[in-house]
Amino acid sequence: MQRLQLLKTVIVTSPGPISDDAALVTNTIDTAGYEEMLIIFTVGAIDIVMTGLKLQESDLSNMGGATDVPSANFGVSGQGLPGATEDDLLFGIHVKLGGGGRKRYMDLLATTGNGVAGTYASCVAILSKSEISQSSISDRGFTRLLYA
């Protein structure tokens, strides 16, 4: 078995129009059956510091009663929010799931600043250390997958 067959990739924020002074639309991540997750937030263009970038968790798929994941808030973690000079960079959040008291559902809250040109960003989550191998490419989060 190839270790990559134990991963699942989830689109959190699809590439879309440039955002200015608004919350990005995100998809909730179901982490059931995985031990670790890496959130990869990509900034393509940014003209002013973002006003928020943090991860929340909930026991409910609709994110009811969501709470902030400790140490997963760029605004307060000492890492700083993505800013005006950080075009074409990656920002990551590594989360240990499972037995550490984590809740099942996660969602990224990303809010762009009020600039002139706006922010272009997208995000994926990579779930790892699955209890079982994903049997199909769609189970791994892909529409098409090439093996070379």
Short mmCIF file of N, CA and C in Angstrom, two decimals:
data_model
loop_
_atom_site.label_atom_id
_atom_site.label_comp_id
_atom_site.label_asym_id
_atom_site.label_seq_id
_atom_site.Cartn_x
_atom_site.Cartn_y
_atom_site.Cartn_z
N MET A 1 0.83 -1.17 0.00
CA MET A 1 0.00 0.00 0.00
C MET A 1 0.88 1.25 0.00
N GLN A 2 0.48 2.24 -0.78
CA GLN A 2 1.17 3.52 -0.79
C GLN A 2 0.60 4.40 0.31
N ARG A 3 1.47 5.07 1.04
CA ARG A 3 1.03 5.90 2.16
C ARG A 3 0.09 7.02 1.74
N LEU A 4 0.23 7.50 0.52
CA LEU A 4 -0.65 8.57 0.05
C LEU A 4 -2.09 8.11 -0.07
N GLN A 5 -2.33 6.80 -0.09
CA GLN A 5 -3.69 6.28 -0.13
C GLN A 5 -4.39 6.42 1.21
N LEU A 6 -3.65 6.84 2.23
CA LEU A 6 -4.23 7.08 3.55
C LEU A 6 -4.59 8.54 3.76
N LEU A 7 -4.42 9.37 2.73
CA LEU A 7 -4.71 10.80 2.81
C LEU A 7 -6.04 11.12 2.15
N LYS A 8 -6.65 12.18 2.61
CA LYS A 8 -7.83 12.73 1.94
C LYS A 8 -7.63 14.23 1.83
N THR A 9 -7.91 14.77 0.65
CA THR A 9 -7.79 16.21 0.41
C THR A 9 -9.18 16.80 0.28
N VAL A 10 -9.42 17.89 0.97
CA VAL A 10 -10.73 18.54 1.00
C VAL A 10 -10.57 20.00 0.60
N ILE A 11 -11.41 20.46 -0.32
CA ILE A 11 -11.42 21.89 -0.66
C ILE A 11 -12.12 22.62 0.47
N VAL A 12 -11.43 23.57 1.07
CA VAL A 12 -12.02 24.40 2.12
C VAL A 12 -12.55 25.69 1.51
N THR A 13 -11.73 26.35 0.70
CA THR A 13 -12.12 27.56 -0.02
C THR A 13 -11.67 27.42 -1.45
N SER A 14 -12.61 27.39 -2.36
CA SER A 14 -12.27 27.28 -3.78
C SER A 14 -11.71 28.59 -4.31
N PRO A 15 -10.85 28.52 -5.34
CA PRO A 15 -10.45 29.76 -5.99
C PRO A 15 -11.71 30.46 -6.51
N GLY A 16 -11.80 31.72 -6.28
CA GLY A 16 -13.00 32.47 -6.69
C GLY A 16 -12.63 33.91 -6.94
N PRO A 17 -13.60 34.77 -6.93
CA PRO A 17 -13.31 36.18 -7.19
C PRO A 17 -12.47 36.80 -6.07
N ILE A 18 -11.81 37.87 -6.39
CA ILE A 18 -11.05 38.61 -5.38
C ILE A 18 -12.02 39.11 -4.32
N SER A 19 -11.60 39.00 -3.08
CA SER A 19 -12.43 39.40 -1.94
C SER A 19 -11.86 40.64 -1.29
N ASP A 20 -12.72 41.58 -0.95
CA ASP A 20 -12.29 42.80 -0.26
C ASP A 20 -13.23 43.06 0.90
N ASP A 21 -12.69 43.08 2.11
CA ASP A 21 -13.46 43.38 3.32
C ASP A 21 -14.65 42.43 3.47
N ALA A 22 -14.40 41.13 3.35
CA ALA A 22 -15.48 40.14 3.43
C ALA A 22 -14.94 38.80 3.92
N ALA A 23 -15.86 37.99 4.45
CA ALA A 23 -15.51 36.63 4.85
C ALA A 23 -15.51 35.74 3.62
N LEU A 24 -14.50 34.88 3.50
CA LEU A 24 -14.45 33.93 2.40
C LEU A 24 -15.44 32.79 2.68
N VAL A 25 -16.03 32.27 1.63
CA VAL A 25 -16.93 31.12 1.77
C VAL A 25 -16.07 29.88 1.98
N THR A 26 -16.39 29.11 3.02
CA THR A 26 -15.61 27.92 3.33
C THR A 26 -16.51 26.71 3.49
N ASN A 27 -15.91 25.54 3.34
CA ASN A 27 -16.61 24.27 3.52
C ASN A 27 -16.17 23.64 4.84
N THR A 28 -17.11 23.07 5.56
CA THR A 28 -16.83 22.37 6.80
C THR A 28 -16.07 21.07 6.50
N ILE A 29 -15.11 20.73 7.34
CA ILE A 29 -14.28 19.55 7.17
C ILE A 29 -14.70 18.49 8.18
N ASP A 30 -15.06 17.31 7.70
CA ASP A 30 -15.39 16.18 8.56
C ASP A 30 -14.10 15.40 8.80
N THR A 31 -13.62 15.37 10.03
CA THR A 31 -12.33 14.77 10.33
C THR A 31 -12.44 13.34 10.87
N ALA A 32 -13.64 12.75 10.84
CA ALA A 32 -13.82 11.41 11.39
C ALA A 32 -12.88 10.40 10.74
N GLY A 33 -12.18 9.63 11.57
CA GLY A 33 -11.31 8.57 11.07
C GLY A 33 -9.88 8.99 10.77
N TYR A 34 -9.53 10.23 11.04
CA TYR A 34 -8.17 10.72 10.76
C TYR A 34 -7.52 11.20 12.05
N GLU A 35 -6.20 11.10 12.08
CA GLU A 35 -5.45 11.49 13.28
C GLU A 35 -4.78 12.86 13.16
N GLU A 36 -4.55 13.32 11.93
CA GLU A 36 -3.90 14.62 11.74
C GLU A 36 -4.52 15.34 10.55
N MET A 37 -4.38 16.68 10.56
CA MET A 37 -4.87 17.48 9.45
C MET A 37 -3.92 18.66 9.24
N LEU A 38 -3.69 18.97 7.98
CA LEU A 38 -2.91 20.15 7.62
C LEU A 38 -3.80 21.04 6.77
N ILE A 39 -4.06 22.25 7.26
CA ILE A 39 -4.79 23.26 6.51
C ILE A 39 -3.74 24.05 5.73
N ILE A 40 -3.93 24.18 4.42
CA ILE A 40 -3.01 24.96 3.58
C ILE A 40 -3.79 26.10 2.96
N PHE A 41 -3.53 27.31 3.46
CA PHE A 41 -4.19 28.52 2.98
C PHE A 41 -3.23 29.22 2.03
N THR A 42 -3.66 29.42 0.80
CA THR A 42 -2.81 30.02 -0.24
C THR A 42 -3.27 31.44 -0.53
N VAL A 43 -2.35 32.38 -0.43
CA VAL A 43 -2.64 33.77 -0.80
C VAL A 43 -1.99 34.01 -2.15
N GLY A 44 -2.81 34.31 -3.17
CA GLY A 44 -2.27 34.61 -4.49
C GLY A 44 -1.90 36.07 -4.62
N ALA A 45 -2.79 36.93 -4.17
CA ALA A 45 -2.56 38.38 -4.18
C ALA A 45 -3.24 38.96 -2.96
N ILE A 46 -2.59 39.95 -2.36
CA ILE A 46 -3.15 40.59 -1.17
C ILE A 46 -2.65 42.03 -1.12
N ASP A 47 -3.54 42.96 -0.84
CA ASP A 47 -3.12 44.36 -0.83
C ASP A 47 -3.20 45.02 0.55
N ILE A 48 -3.73 44.29 1.52
CA ILE A 48 -3.82 44.81 2.89
C ILE A 48 -3.93 43.61 3.83
N VAL A 49 -3.52 43.78 5.06
CA VAL A 49 -3.56 42.67 6.02
C VAL A 49 -4.99 42.13 6.17
N MET A 50 -5.09 40.80 6.25
CA MET A 50 -6.38 40.18 6.50
C MET A 50 -6.85 40.55 7.91
N THR A 51 -8.13 40.51 8.15
CA THR A 51 -8.64 40.84 9.49
C THR A 51 -8.92 39.59 10.32
N GLY A 52 -8.86 38.41 9.71
CA GLY A 52 -9.05 37.19 10.47
C GLY A 52 -8.63 35.96 9.69
N LEU A 53 -8.02 35.01 10.38
CA LEU A 53 -7.68 33.71 9.81
C LEU A 53 -7.49 32.74 10.97
N LYS A 54 -8.56 31.95 11.23
CA LYS A 54 -8.51 31.04 12.36
C LYS A 54 -9.35 29.81 12.08
N LEU A 55 -9.08 28.76 12.87
CA LEU A 55 -9.78 27.50 12.74
C LEU A 55 -10.73 27.33 13.92
N GLN A 56 -11.95 26.85 13.62
CA GLN A 56 -12.92 26.54 14.66
C GLN A 56 -13.32 25.08 14.57
N GLU A 57 -13.89 24.56 15.67
CA GLU A 57 -14.33 23.17 15.73
C GLU A 57 -15.70 23.08 16.37
N SER A 58 -16.42 22.00 16.01
CA SER A 58 -17.76 21.78 16.54
C SER A 58 -18.07 20.29 16.52
N ASP A 59 -19.02 19.89 17.35
CA ASP A 59 -19.53 18.53 17.30
C ASP A 59 -20.62 18.38 16.25
N LEU A 60 -21.07 19.49 15.68
CA LEU A 60 -22.17 19.50 14.72
C LEU A 60 -21.69 19.86 13.32
N SER A 61 -22.23 19.19 12.30
CA SER A 61 -21.80 19.44 10.92
C SER A 61 -22.16 20.84 10.44
N ASN A 62 -23.15 21.47 11.06
CA ASN A 62 -23.50 22.85 10.68
C ASN A 62 -22.69 23.88 11.46
N MET A 63 -21.70 23.42 12.22
CA MET A 63 -20.79 24.23 13.02
C MET A 63 -21.52 24.99 14.14
N GLY A 64 -22.69 24.48 14.55
CA GLY A 64 -23.40 25.06 15.69
C GLY A 64 -22.55 24.96 16.94
N GLY A 65 -22.50 26.03 17.72
CA GLY A 65 -21.73 26.06 18.95
C GLY A 65 -20.23 25.98 18.74
N ALA A 66 -19.75 26.39 17.58
CA ALA A 66 -18.32 26.30 17.25
C ALA A 66 -17.48 27.10 18.23
N THR A 67 -16.30 26.57 18.51
CA THR A 67 -15.33 27.26 19.36
C THR A 67 -13.99 27.31 18.63
N ASP A 68 -13.18 28.29 18.98
CA ASP A 68 -11.86 28.42 18.37
C ASP A 68 -10.96 27.25 18.78
N VAL A 69 -10.16 26.77 17.85
CA VAL A 69 -9.15 25.76 18.15
C VAL A 69 -7.95 26.49 18.74
N PRO A 70 -7.56 26.14 19.98
CA PRO A 70 -6.42 26.83 20.59
C PRO A 70 -5.17 26.77 19.71
N SER A 71 -4.44 27.84 19.65
CA SER A 71 -3.20 27.97 18.88
C SER A 71 -3.41 27.89 17.38
N ALA A 72 -4.65 28.04 16.88
CA ALA A 72 -4.93 27.98 15.44
C ALA A 72 -5.58 29.28 14.97
N ASN A 73 -5.08 30.40 15.50
CA ASN A 73 -5.59 31.72 15.15
C ASN A 73 -4.41 32.63 14.82
N PHE A 74 -4.24 32.93 13.54
CA PHE A 74 -3.10 33.75 13.14
C PHE A 74 -3.15 35.15 13.74
N GLY A 75 -4.31 35.62 14.14
CA GLY A 75 -4.42 36.95 14.72
C GLY A 75 -3.90 37.05 16.14
N VAL A 76 -3.85 35.92 16.86
CA VAL A 76 -3.42 35.97 18.26
C VAL A 76 -2.30 34.98 18.59
N SER A 77 -1.83 34.22 17.63
CA SER A 77 -0.84 33.17 17.90
C SER A 77 0.60 33.66 17.88
N GLY A 78 0.80 34.93 17.58
CA GLY A 78 2.16 35.44 17.46
C GLY A 78 2.72 35.28 16.06
N GLN A 79 1.98 34.64 15.18
CA GLN A 79 2.43 34.44 13.80
C GLN A 79 2.02 35.60 12.90
N GLY A 80 1.01 36.34 13.26
CA GLY A 80 0.54 37.46 12.45
C GLY A 80 -0.35 37.01 11.30
N LEU A 81 -1.28 37.86 10.95
CA LEU A 81 -2.18 37.61 9.83
C LEU A 81 -1.47 37.87 8.51
N PRO A 82 -1.86 37.18 7.42
CA PRO A 82 -1.28 37.48 6.11
C PRO A 82 -1.41 38.96 5.78
N GLY A 83 -0.33 39.56 5.29
CA GLY A 83 -0.31 41.00 5.05
C GLY A 83 -0.01 41.39 3.63
N ALA A 84 0.05 42.69 3.39
CA ALA A 84 0.12 43.28 2.06
C ALA A 84 1.33 42.87 1.23
N THR A 85 2.39 42.41 1.85
CA THR A 85 3.60 42.05 1.10
C THR A 85 3.77 40.53 0.98
N GLU A 86 2.72 39.78 1.27
CA GLU A 86 2.85 38.33 1.31
C GLU A 86 2.09 37.62 0.19
N ASP A 87 2.19 38.19 -1.02
CA ASP A 87 1.60 37.56 -2.21
C ASP A 87 2.28 36.21 -2.47
N ASP A 88 1.51 35.27 -3.00
CA ASP A 88 2.02 33.98 -3.45
C ASP A 88 2.73 33.18 -2.35
N LEU A 89 2.15 33.18 -1.15
CA LEU A 89 2.72 32.43 -0.04
C LEU A 89 1.69 31.47 0.54
N LEU A 90 2.19 30.47 1.27
CA LEU A 90 1.35 29.49 1.94
C LEU A 90 1.35 29.73 3.44
N PHE A 91 0.19 29.54 4.06
CA PHE A 91 0.05 29.64 5.50
C PHE A 91 -0.59 28.33 5.96
N GLY A 92 -0.04 27.69 6.98
CA GLY A 92 -0.52 26.38 7.38
C GLY A 92 -0.94 26.30 8.83
N ILE A 93 -1.86 25.38 9.09
CA ILE A 93 -2.26 25.04 10.45
C ILE A 93 -2.23 23.52 10.55
N HIS A 94 -1.38 23.00 11.43
CA HIS A 94 -1.29 21.55 11.64
C HIS A 94 -2.10 21.22 12.89
N VAL A 95 -3.04 20.29 12.76
CA VAL A 95 -3.94 19.95 13.86
C VAL A 95 -3.85 18.46 14.17
N LYS A 96 -3.62 18.13 15.43
CA LYS A 96 -3.70 16.74 15.88
C LYS A 96 -5.16 16.48 16.21
N LEU A 97 -5.71 15.44 15.57
CA LEU A 97 -7.11 15.11 15.73
C LEU A 97 -7.26 13.92 16.67
N GLY A 98 -8.44 13.39 16.77
CA GLY A 98 -8.67 12.16 17.51
C GLY A 98 -8.61 12.34 19.01
N GLY A 99 -7.88 11.45 19.68
CA GLY A 99 -7.89 11.34 21.12
C GLY A 99 -7.54 12.57 21.93
N GLY A 100 -7.16 13.66 21.31
CA GLY A 100 -6.77 14.85 22.07
C GLY A 100 -7.91 15.77 22.42
N GLY A 101 -9.15 15.27 22.40
CA GLY A 101 -10.28 16.10 22.76
C GLY A 101 -10.78 16.98 21.63
N ARG A 102 -10.29 16.77 20.43
CA ARG A 102 -10.76 17.53 19.27
C ARG A 102 -12.17 17.14 18.93
N LYS A 103 -12.92 18.11 18.43
CA LYS A 103 -14.27 17.85 17.94
C LYS A 103 -14.20 17.38 16.49
N ARG A 104 -15.27 16.76 16.01
CA ARG A 104 -15.25 16.10 14.70
C ARG A 104 -15.19 17.06 13.53
N TYR A 105 -15.87 18.18 13.59
CA TYR A 105 -15.98 19.09 12.44
C TYR A 105 -15.13 20.33 12.64
N MET A 106 -14.48 20.75 11.55
CA MET A 106 -13.61 21.93 11.56
C MET A 106 -14.02 22.86 10.43
N ASP A 107 -13.81 24.15 10.66
CA ASP A 107 -14.07 25.15 9.61
C ASP A 107 -13.09 26.29 9.78
N LEU A 108 -12.63 26.81 8.68
CA LEU A 108 -11.71 27.93 8.67
C LEU A 108 -12.51 29.22 8.53
N LEU A 109 -12.20 30.19 9.37
CA LEU A 109 -12.79 31.52 9.24
C LEU A 109 -11.71 32.44 8.68
N ALA A 110 -11.92 32.92 7.48
CA ALA A 110 -10.95 33.78 6.79
C ALA A 110 -11.65 35.04 6.33
N THR A 111 -11.18 36.18 6.82
CA THR A 111 -11.79 37.47 6.48
C THR A 111 -10.73 38.38 5.89
N THR A 112 -11.02 38.90 4.71
CA THR A 112 -10.07 39.79 4.03
C THR A 112 -10.21 41.21 4.53
N GLY A 113 -9.11 41.96 4.42
CA GLY A 113 -9.10 43.34 4.85
C GLY A 113 -9.75 44.27 3.83
N ASN A 114 -9.94 45.51 4.24
CA ASN A 114 -10.56 46.52 3.39
C ASN A 114 -9.46 47.29 2.67
N GLY A 115 -9.06 46.78 1.51
CA GLY A 115 -8.01 47.42 0.73
C GLY A 115 -8.54 48.03 -0.55
N VAL A 116 -7.67 48.16 -1.53
CA VAL A 116 -8.04 48.74 -2.82
C VAL A 116 -8.30 47.64 -3.84
N ALA A 117 -7.35 46.72 -3.98
CA ALA A 117 -7.47 45.66 -4.99
C ALA A 117 -8.09 44.38 -4.44
N GLY A 118 -7.99 44.15 -3.15
CA GLY A 118 -8.56 42.95 -2.55
C GLY A 118 -7.57 41.81 -2.42
N THR A 119 -8.08 40.67 -1.97
CA THR A 119 -7.27 39.48 -1.70
C THR A 119 -7.78 38.31 -2.53
N TYR A 120 -6.87 37.58 -3.12
CA TYR A 120 -7.20 36.37 -3.86
C TYR A 120 -6.60 35.21 -3.08
N ALA A 121 -7.45 34.27 -2.64
CA ALA A 121 -6.97 33.19 -1.79
C ALA A 121 -7.79 31.93 -2.01
N SER A 122 -7.20 30.80 -1.64
CA SER A 122 -7.90 29.52 -1.64
C SER A 122 -7.31 28.66 -0.52
N CYS A 123 -7.98 27.54 -0.24
CA CYS A 123 -7.52 26.71 0.87
C CYS A 123 -7.92 25.26 0.67
N VAL A 124 -7.03 24.34 1.03
CA VAL A 124 -7.36 22.92 1.09
C VAL A 124 -6.93 22.38 2.45
N ALA A 125 -7.53 21.26 2.83
CA ALA A 125 -7.13 20.54 4.03
C ALA A 125 -6.69 19.15 3.60
N ILE A 126 -5.59 18.70 4.17
CA ILE A 126 -5.12 17.34 3.93
C ILE A 126 -5.27 16.58 5.23
N LEU A 127 -6.12 15.56 5.21
CA LEU A 127 -6.34 14.70 6.37
C LEU A 127 -5.44 13.49 6.24
N SER A 128 -4.77 13.12 7.33
CA SER A 128 -3.81 12.02 7.24
C SER A 128 -3.96 11.04 8.40
N LYS A 129 -3.21 9.96 8.28
CA LYS A 129 -3.20 8.87 9.25
C LYS A 129 -4.59 8.30 9.44
N SER A 130 -5.19 7.91 8.33
CA SER A 130 -6.51 7.31 8.35
C SER A 130 -6.46 5.93 8.97
N GLU A 131 -7.56 5.55 9.57
CA GLU A 131 -7.67 4.22 10.14
C GLU A 131 -7.76 3.16 9.04
N ILE A 132 -8.26 3.56 7.86
CA ILE A 132 -8.41 2.62 6.75
C ILE A 132 -7.97 3.29 5.45
N SER A 133 -7.58 2.49 4.49
CA SER A 133 -7.23 3.01 3.17
C SER A 133 -8.48 3.49 2.46
N GLN A 134 -8.37 4.59 1.75
CA GLN A 134 -9.47 5.11 0.95
C GLN A 134 -9.55 4.26 -0.32
N SER A 135 -10.71 3.68 -0.59
CA SER A 135 -10.82 2.69 -1.66
C SER A 135 -10.95 3.29 -3.05
N SER A 136 -11.26 4.56 -3.18
CA SER A 136 -11.40 5.16 -4.51
C SER A 136 -10.79 6.54 -4.52
N ILE A 137 -10.56 7.06 -5.73
CA ILE A 137 -9.99 8.41 -5.82
C ILE A 137 -10.97 9.44 -5.27
N SER A 138 -12.27 9.22 -5.43
CA SER A 138 -13.23 10.18 -4.88
C SER A 138 -13.22 10.14 -3.35
N ASP A 139 -12.95 8.98 -2.75
CA ASP A 139 -12.80 8.90 -1.29
C ASP A 139 -11.60 9.71 -0.82
N ARG A 140 -10.62 9.87 -1.71
CA ARG A 140 -9.43 10.67 -1.38
C ARG A 140 -9.61 12.13 -1.73
N GLY A 141 -10.80 12.50 -2.26
CA GLY A 141 -11.11 13.90 -2.51
C GLY A 141 -10.88 14.37 -3.93
N PHE A 142 -10.60 13.46 -4.86
CA PHE A 142 -10.27 13.86 -6.23
C PHE A 142 -11.34 13.43 -7.23
N THR A 143 -11.44 14.19 -8.31
CA THR A 143 -12.28 13.83 -9.44
C THR A 143 -11.51 12.92 -10.38
N ARG A 144 -10.26 13.27 -10.63
CA ARG A 144 -9.34 12.47 -11.45
C ARG A 144 -7.99 12.44 -10.73
N LEU A 145 -7.30 11.34 -10.83
CA LEU A 145 -6.01 11.19 -10.15
C LEU A 145 -5.10 10.34 -11.03
N LEU A 146 -3.97 10.87 -11.38
CA LEU A 146 -2.98 10.16 -12.19
C LEU A 146 -1.92 9.54 -11.29
N TYR A 147 -1.44 8.39 -11.69
CA TYR A 147 -0.33 7.72 -11.00
C TYR A 147 0.84 7.65 -11.96
N ALA A 148 1.97 8.15 -11.58
CA ALA A 148 3.13 8.16 -12.47
C ALA A 148 4.25 7.33 -11.89
#
